[in-house]
Amino acid sequence: MYLLLFALLPLSLGQRALFDARETSGEKLDACQYLLKNITNVELLAQHEYAALERCLYYYLAGEAVKGAAHTGDYVACACSTNQIRRTQIPHPIAALAPNFNSREPVLINFHQVVLQHFELNEFLRDISIHGYIEIGLEGNRSIRSADARLAWNSDQWKADTLRIQAASHIWVPVFTQQNYDTALRNGDGFELRRIETNSRGNVSAILAFSLRTFCDDSDFASYPDDTYKCCFSLEAQINQEVIDFTTDNLPVFTDPKYFREYGWKVSGTVPKVVTDPAQEPEVGFCINLTRASSSVKIELTVPLIACALLFVLSPFFGTIRIQIFFKLFLVCMQLITLLLFSNRIAAHLGSAQSTPRLLRFLEFSIIINVLSIAASVFLHACGRIRRTLPPWAMLIKISSIVNNVVCVLHSSPDEEEEMEKGSAAGGNFQKDWTAAFTAIHAMTMASISLIFLLGYIIML
């Protein structure tokens, strides 16, 4: 007998009770009254029995809301044929009207936690799509303890402290939208309220599932491949903005470890903040920072660059000026190959980037310095081969002797000494002094260029 009653109860409390809420007041719900009299512990109820109890409670609250609306005179305005405004009674005020329709007291919507489950980043267009959910709650302010007094009930009478709302259209809930320009095309933005519950005090909690899309700030692209994209989002109420206030629990954006995958990015979120500018509607904003965490790309770009830089610094220690010239020419070929590698990796992103990566700028700087070094070596080597009949200045001979003795690795090879002795016998005894002088000048020039190169490395990287 009881099972038959519980099975027929949802049918008797169907759509008719939803649209004719006056018939679902506490005095008319005979089946619900019978259910309440026979309940001792809701924890012992079966699933379908507890669902029937929740339906009874909801339709009871809906009926009381209709009575309250009739007493307070809630109405909607419509344009009539006589150009007059007539008042029409709202059939379902618990879902159609905000809880503060008459008092105009602000409804406080609290953002407990923003959870990110998935993201899709387009590096070429600099846009991102994120998917996740937000734990929100409709709570009362300091003067009003309940967010919606129409959803409050006596927990001792109904033997229940919480009520699950089956659909978002059954009660009043805020409608959210992403804050964009009026002419922006909101492709891919969507919101859906799930797991809506209310307690006996009239406070509502829900899960706001979202799918949002926005453009990212790429001003940190100069740090590629350690760059960071900053993608910011802002939410606001689409309707009833004047009676809604936002607040947060100051918790940063959380990534769901069950579904979230980083895909080579280190993701971190900021703490949501409420923007209360009097010139605009209240909104909640938060940002997501994506830092590239792919070590393979970093190794692929930094190893050739460091190798070329180290070989350039060591080039003065490879022997005579002639050998150094050939070595630097080989080094230029390596740097151009590295430039091709960089172009393959980075050039595809430069079309929409606001800045150039520091690695690419340093490679450009290295090639310029190396070409200048080759030009200086070729010029000094040519000057040293000119036959002269006059000796260099005495001060130049002393300075070149000191430099060549200190930097002993830059002394000329035995082949060059033999060639200089032949030249001295043919054209005087001063060719060896001139060659030593130009060797010292070349050593000091290369040391200066290497110092400039090292300073550029420290500043640019």
XYZ file of C-alpha atoms in Angstrom:
461
model
C 0.000 0.000 0.000
C 2.837 2.423 0.960
C 4.815 1.569 -2.161
C 1.788 2.292 -4.371
C 1.294 5.638 -2.646
C 4.934 6.667 -3.149
C 4.827 5.569 -6.790
C 1.727 7.669 -7.570
C 2.902 10.663 -5.550
C 5.266 12.157 -8.211
C 2.466 11.943 -10.808
C 0.082 13.852 -8.605
C 2.726 16.529 -8.043
C 3.633 17.089 -11.685
C 3.287 20.023 -14.022
C -0.155 20.937 -12.692
C 1.294 21.751 -9.295
C 4.079 23.763 -10.886
C 1.760 26.134 -12.772
C -1.071 26.114 -10.251
C 0.990 26.651 -7.115
C -2.003 27.806 -5.051
C -3.291 24.254 -5.021
C 0.019 23.025 -3.597
C -0.066 24.924 -0.322
C 0.409 23.165 2.992
C -3.362 22.585 3.462
C -3.864 20.889 0.074
C -0.945 18.429 -0.040
C -2.771 15.450 1.443
C -0.298 12.886 0.160
C 2.610 14.973 1.392
C 0.978 15.418 4.784
C 0.579 11.670 5.015
C 4.253 11.263 4.095
C 5.366 13.746 6.756
C 3.327 12.057 9.502
C 4.948 8.689 8.806
C 8.598 9.881 8.577
C 10.762 9.389 11.639
C 14.246 9.469 10.074
C 14.968 10.703 6.548
C 18.197 8.702 6.460
C 16.125 5.497 6.386
C 14.130 6.564 3.335
C 14.712 4.930 -0.002
C 15.918 7.051 -2.903
C 12.495 7.393 -4.528
C 10.893 8.158 -1.168
C 13.365 10.944 -0.433
C 12.810 12.326 -3.966
C 9.070 12.414 -3.276
C 9.722 14.295 -0.037
C 11.834 16.864 -1.889
C 9.058 17.375 -4.453
C 6.562 17.942 -1.695
C 8.826 20.469 -0.034
C 9.505 22.356 -3.275
C 5.829 22.623 -4.274
C 4.979 23.712 -0.757
C 7.546 26.515 -1.004
C 6.269 27.440 -4.472
C 2.713 27.693 -3.138
C 3.803 29.879 -0.243
C 5.690 32.112 -2.679
C 2.485 32.592 -4.708
C 0.626 33.624 -1.556
C 3.377 36.058 -0.616
C 3.391 37.558 -4.103
C -0.380 38.080 -3.940
C -0.100 39.909 -0.626
C 2.810 42.142 -1.607
C 1.457 42.921 -5.082
C 4.304 41.655 -7.238
C 3.472 42.348 -10.867
C 4.896 42.654 -14.315
C 4.121 45.481 -16.725
C 2.926 44.933 -20.281
C 1.824 47.239 -23.110
C -1.878 47.008 -23.850
C -3.882 48.082 -26.862
C -5.239 51.067 -24.932
C -1.632 52.254 -24.314
C -2.122 51.702 -20.595
C -0.117 49.634 -18.180
C -2.037 46.871 -16.467
C -0.836 44.680 -13.678
C -0.639 40.958 -14.297
C -0.135 38.502 -11.468
C 3.045 36.425 -11.924
C 2.135 32.704 -12.020
C 5.462 31.355 -10.699
C 7.253 34.074 -8.705
C 9.719 31.730 -6.961
C 11.431 31.274 -10.312
C 10.526 34.461 -12.172
C 11.306 37.138 -9.580
C 14.501 37.890 -7.731
C 14.278 37.376 -3.965
C 14.792 41.105 -3.417
C 12.206 42.219 -5.978
C 10.408 44.374 -3.437
C 13.079 45.218 -0.865
C 15.797 45.849 -3.494
C 18.345 44.550 -0.987
C 21.364 43.202 -2.920
C 21.726 39.462 -3.319
C 25.230 38.399 -2.369
C 26.772 35.835 -4.753
C 29.905 34.297 -3.321
C 32.537 32.654 -5.565
C 34.057 29.941 -3.381
C 36.482 28.248 -5.792
C 37.317 28.450 -9.507
C 38.352 25.013 -10.816
C 40.026 24.588 -14.200
C 39.604 21.214 -15.913
C 40.842 21.740 -19.475
C 42.309 24.440 -21.707
C 43.079 24.894 -25.391
C 45.745 27.450 -26.336
C 46.318 28.668 -29.864
C 49.825 30.160 -29.879
C 49.488 31.609 -33.364
C 46.292 33.578 -32.664
C 47.082 34.119 -28.970
C 43.635 32.979 -27.825
C 42.636 30.395 -25.252
C 39.522 28.398 -24.379
C 39.099 27.143 -20.829
C 36.605 24.713 -19.357
C 35.809 24.115 -15.702
C 33.401 25.052 -12.968
C 32.930 27.532 -10.149
C 31.491 26.733 -6.740
C 29.086 29.574 -6.028
C 26.619 30.356 -3.283
C 23.700 32.766 -2.920
C 24.003 34.060 0.614
C 22.409 36.746 2.682
C 24.181 39.956 3.584
C 24.959 41.187 7.093
C 21.403 42.377 7.727
C 19.612 39.450 6.040
C 20.756 35.922 6.897
C 18.974 34.212 3.993
C 19.583 34.856 0.310
C 16.025 33.852 -0.647
C 13.492 33.836 2.182
C 11.010 32.052 -0.108
C 13.243 28.956 0.049
C 13.398 28.841 3.851
C 11.407 26.209 5.772
C 11.041 24.615 9.173
C 13.543 21.785 9.262
C 11.818 20.197 12.280
C 8.560 19.908 10.377
C 10.009 18.642 7.102
C 12.750 16.484 8.642
C 15.238 17.798 6.047
C 17.947 20.439 6.103
C 18.729 20.557 2.355
C 16.689 20.532 -0.821
C 18.014 19.519 -4.214
C 16.594 21.615 -7.058
C 16.035 19.457 -10.123
C 16.327 22.246 -12.703
C 17.668 25.791 -12.745
C 14.290 27.004 -14.032
C 12.553 25.987 -10.781
C 14.045 28.812 -8.684
C 15.546 32.206 -9.343
C 19.242 31.997 -10.138
C 21.531 34.644 -11.642
C 22.339 34.524 -15.340
C 26.035 35.045 -16.029
C 27.861 36.298 -19.074
C 31.485 37.049 -19.852
C 32.330 40.725 -19.892
C 33.220 41.704 -23.453
C 32.928 44.673 -25.736
C 29.447 45.291 -27.063
C 30.632 44.425 -30.565
C 32.571 41.300 -29.515
C 31.517 37.964 -30.917
C 31.126 35.539 -28.002
C 32.007 32.303 -29.733
C 32.324 29.354 -27.395
C 31.187 31.113 -24.199
C 28.678 29.123 -22.197
C 27.408 28.658 -18.626
C 25.340 25.946 -16.986
C 24.192 25.624 -13.373
C 24.420 22.143 -11.875
C 23.907 20.518 -8.461
C 21.660 23.279 -7.178
C 20.870 22.904 -3.483
C 19.281 25.107 -0.865
C 19.221 24.758 2.885
C 16.475 25.475 5.375
C 17.742 29.046 5.869
C 17.213 29.896 2.190
C 20.853 29.953 1.124
C 21.511 28.413 -2.292
C 24.671 26.642 -3.475
C 25.425 25.449 -6.999
C 28.121 24.455 -9.454
C 28.524 26.920 -12.341
C 30.074 25.029 -15.269
C 31.676 27.357 -17.790
C 33.379 27.400 -21.150
C 35.124 30.711 -21.823
C 37.338 32.106 -24.537
C 39.578 35.152 -24.581
C 42.806 36.581 -25.966
C 46.076 36.374 -24.035
C 48.722 38.968 -23.339
C 52.016 37.934 -25.003
C 54.187 40.804 -23.775
C 56.488 38.234 -22.146
C 57.258 36.592 -25.496
C 60.767 38.074 -25.243
C 61.520 35.325 -22.697
C 60.815 32.530 -25.195
C 61.090 29.572 -24.537
C 60.443 30.565 -20.893
C 57.644 32.955 -21.810
C 54.371 33.350 -19.933
C 50.921 33.997 -21.372
C 48.546 35.972 -19.178
C 44.908 35.270 -19.995
C 42.273 37.191 -18.034
C 38.530 36.593 -17.746
C 35.724 38.575 -16.151
C 32.166 37.544 -15.333
C 29.133 39.691 -14.726
C 25.408 39.243 -14.349
C 23.433 39.474 -17.564
C 20.167 40.566 -15.924
C 19.277 42.131 -12.555
C 22.745 43.686 -12.299
C 21.496 46.410 -10.001
C 20.427 43.974 -7.260
C 23.441 41.617 -7.344
C 26.723 41.935 -5.454
C 29.752 39.652 -5.749
C 32.236 38.408 -3.206
C 35.003 35.788 -3.162
C 36.749 33.529 -0.658
C 40.173 34.743 -1.886
C 41.195 31.289 -3.108
C 43.402 31.033 -6.226
C 42.309 29.210 -9.356
C 42.586 25.458 -8.781
C 43.367 22.815 -11.409
C 41.409 19.582 -11.201
C 44.026 16.779 -10.969
C 41.550 14.211 -12.272
C 40.937 15.818 -15.660
C 43.523 18.569 -16.076
C 46.509 18.050 -18.395
C 49.226 20.687 -18.730
C 50.402 19.771 -22.256
C 53.883 21.232 -21.732
C 52.672 24.323 -19.855
C 52.898 25.240 -16.194
C 49.518 26.684 -15.267
C 48.897 28.976 -12.314
C 45.898 31.111 -11.481
C 45.357 34.338 -9.635
C 42.906 35.043 -6.839
C 39.521 36.189 -8.230
C 38.832 39.819 -7.488
C 35.614 41.796 -7.456
C 35.589 45.008 -9.505
C 33.300 47.545 -7.859
C 33.678 50.513 -10.159
C 30.633 52.786 -9.791
C 30.849 53.569 -13.501
C 30.147 49.955 -14.485
C 28.297 46.887 -13.308
C 29.893 44.644 -10.656
C 32.062 41.890 -12.095
C 34.449 39.181 -10.965
C 37.778 38.816 -12.722
C 40.563 36.247 -12.589
C 43.641 35.488 -14.679
C 45.455 32.328 -15.737
C 49.214 32.356 -16.304
C 50.670 29.744 -18.646
C 54.465 29.357 -18.529
C 56.119 27.179 -21.149
C 57.555 24.128 -19.392
C 58.886 22.125 -22.340
C 62.547 21.427 -21.576
C 63.198 19.874 -24.993
C 62.519 23.179 -26.805
C 64.727 25.041 -24.354
C 67.597 22.573 -24.860
C 67.165 22.650 -28.615
C 67.553 26.426 -28.712
C 70.071 27.144 -25.953
C 72.698 24.436 -26.609
C 73.692 25.663 -30.141
C 73.691 29.260 -28.924
C 75.918 28.528 -25.922
C 78.275 26.413 -28.045
C 78.732 29.194 -30.615
C 79.276 31.764 -27.858
C 81.908 29.632 -26.122
C 83.792 28.929 -29.356
C 83.847 32.639 -30.182
C 85.356 33.505 -26.806
C 88.015 30.795 -27.244
C 88.855 31.739 -30.857
C 91.914 33.930 -29.937
C 93.577 30.855 -28.408
C 93.529 28.796 -31.605
C 96.935 29.984 -32.889
C 97.947 32.511 -35.492
C 95.784 35.249 -36.894
C 95.310 33.296 -40.113
C 94.015 30.228 -38.256
C 91.703 32.423 -36.191
C 90.236 33.940 -39.366
C 89.425 30.512 -40.824
C 87.978 29.360 -37.508
C 85.724 32.417 -37.241
C 84.491 31.888 -40.785
C 83.524 28.347 -39.786
C 81.850 29.786 -36.684
C 79.805 32.164 -38.848
C 78.494 29.168 -40.802
C 77.452 27.524 -37.507
C 75.690 30.693 -36.388
C 73.779 30.933 -39.673
C 72.670 27.304 -39.285
C 71.513 28.146 -35.752
C 69.612 31.118 -37.189
C 67.805 28.753 -39.563
C 66.889 26.558 -36.593
C 65.573 29.574 -34.717
C 63.582 30.699 -37.736
C 61.968 27.282 -37.954
C 61.017 27.383 -34.283
C 60.198 31.034 -33.635
C 59.382 32.762 -36.928
C 55.896 31.224 -37.040
C 55.063 33.105 -33.810
C 56.605 36.440 -34.743
C 53.728 37.537 -36.973
C 51.423 38.202 -34.013
C 54.048 38.774 -31.313
C 54.638 42.133 -29.669
C 58.337 41.494 -28.989
C 61.299 39.484 -30.271
C 62.749 36.684 -28.116
C 66.015 37.524 -26.380
C 67.634 34.371 -27.758
C 67.044 35.595 -31.298
C 68.332 39.074 -30.475
C 71.465 37.638 -28.892
C 72.080 35.438 -31.937
C 71.833 38.542 -34.109
C 74.267 40.304 -31.785
C 76.678 37.326 -31.915
C 76.750 37.251 -35.713
C 77.437 41.004 -35.882
C 80.251 40.786 -33.316
C 81.781 37.783 -35.083
C 81.728 39.545 -38.463
C 83.384 42.617 -36.904
C 85.988 40.359 -35.329
C 86.736 38.731 -38.702
C 87.054 42.148 -40.344
C 89.465 43.337 -37.639
C 91.561 40.144 -37.898
C 91.783 40.361 -41.694
C 92.787 44.042 -41.540
C 95.517 43.540 -38.898
C 96.806 40.406 -40.635
C 97.121 42.377 -43.893
C 98.881 45.232 -42.083
C 101.379 42.797 -40.584
C 102.368 41.444 -43.995
C 103.380 44.843 -45.390
C 107.208 45.193 -45.688
C 108.540 48.252 -43.872
C 112.061 49.756 -43.793
C 111.520 51.942 -40.739
C 111.269 50.631 -37.166
C 108.101 51.097 -35.057
C 108.027 53.516 -32.165
C 110.015 52.490 -29.132
C 106.951 52.729 -26.896
C 105.028 50.469 -29.287
C 107.846 47.903 -29.184
C 107.819 47.864 -25.356
C 104.022 47.620 -25.104
C 103.843 44.859 -27.718
C 106.598 42.936 -25.942
C 104.719 43.143 -22.620
C 101.422 42.095 -24.204
C 102.970 39.194 -26.098
C 104.815 37.998 -22.992
C 101.636 38.130 -20.875
C 99.485 36.503 -23.516
C 102.062 33.946 -24.510
C 99.533 31.771 -26.317
C 99.226 34.470 -28.988
C 102.879 34.334 -30.050
C 103.474 33.582 -33.714
C 104.165 30.037 -34.784
C 107.671 28.817 -35.861
C 106.600 28.966 -39.508
C 105.716 32.636 -39.185
C 108.976 33.370 -37.340
C 110.950 31.726 -40.168
C 108.996 33.768 -42.704
C 109.653 36.985 -40.742
C 113.395 36.230 -40.555
C 113.488 35.842 -44.339
C 111.643 39.100 -44.698
C 113.984 40.814 -42.290
C 117.072 39.645 -44.223
C 115.534 40.943 -47.442
C 114.044 44.209 -46.207
C 115.782 45.133 -42.966
C 115.657 44.109 -39.318
C 112.368 45.837 -38.506
C 109.747 43.433 -39.955
C 109.823 41.202 -36.882
C 109.144 44.215 -34.619
C 106.242 45.336 -36.780
C 104.741 41.846 -36.835
C 105.024 41.600 -33.051
C 103.369 44.989 -32.720
C 100.403 44.033 -34.929
C 100.120 40.715 -33.073
C 99.833 42.612 -29.797
C 97.306 45.029 -31.329
C 95.279 42.058 -32.578
C 95.333 40.450 -29.131
C 94.117 43.631 -27.455
C 91.436 44.126 -30.134
C 90.161 40.568 -29.729
C 90.174 40.957 -25.937
C 88.081 44.127 -26.241
C 85.637 42.490 -28.657
C 85.369 39.431 -26.378
C 84.660 41.712 -23.403
C 81.910 43.469 -25.356
C 80.531 40.058 -26.311
C 80.483 38.870 -22.689
C 78.775 42.074 -21.539
C 76.145 41.608 -24.249
C 75.605 38.024 -23.116
C 75.066 39.125 -19.522
C 72.739 41.995 -20.442
C 70.672 40.253 -23.139
C 70.325 36.835 -21.529
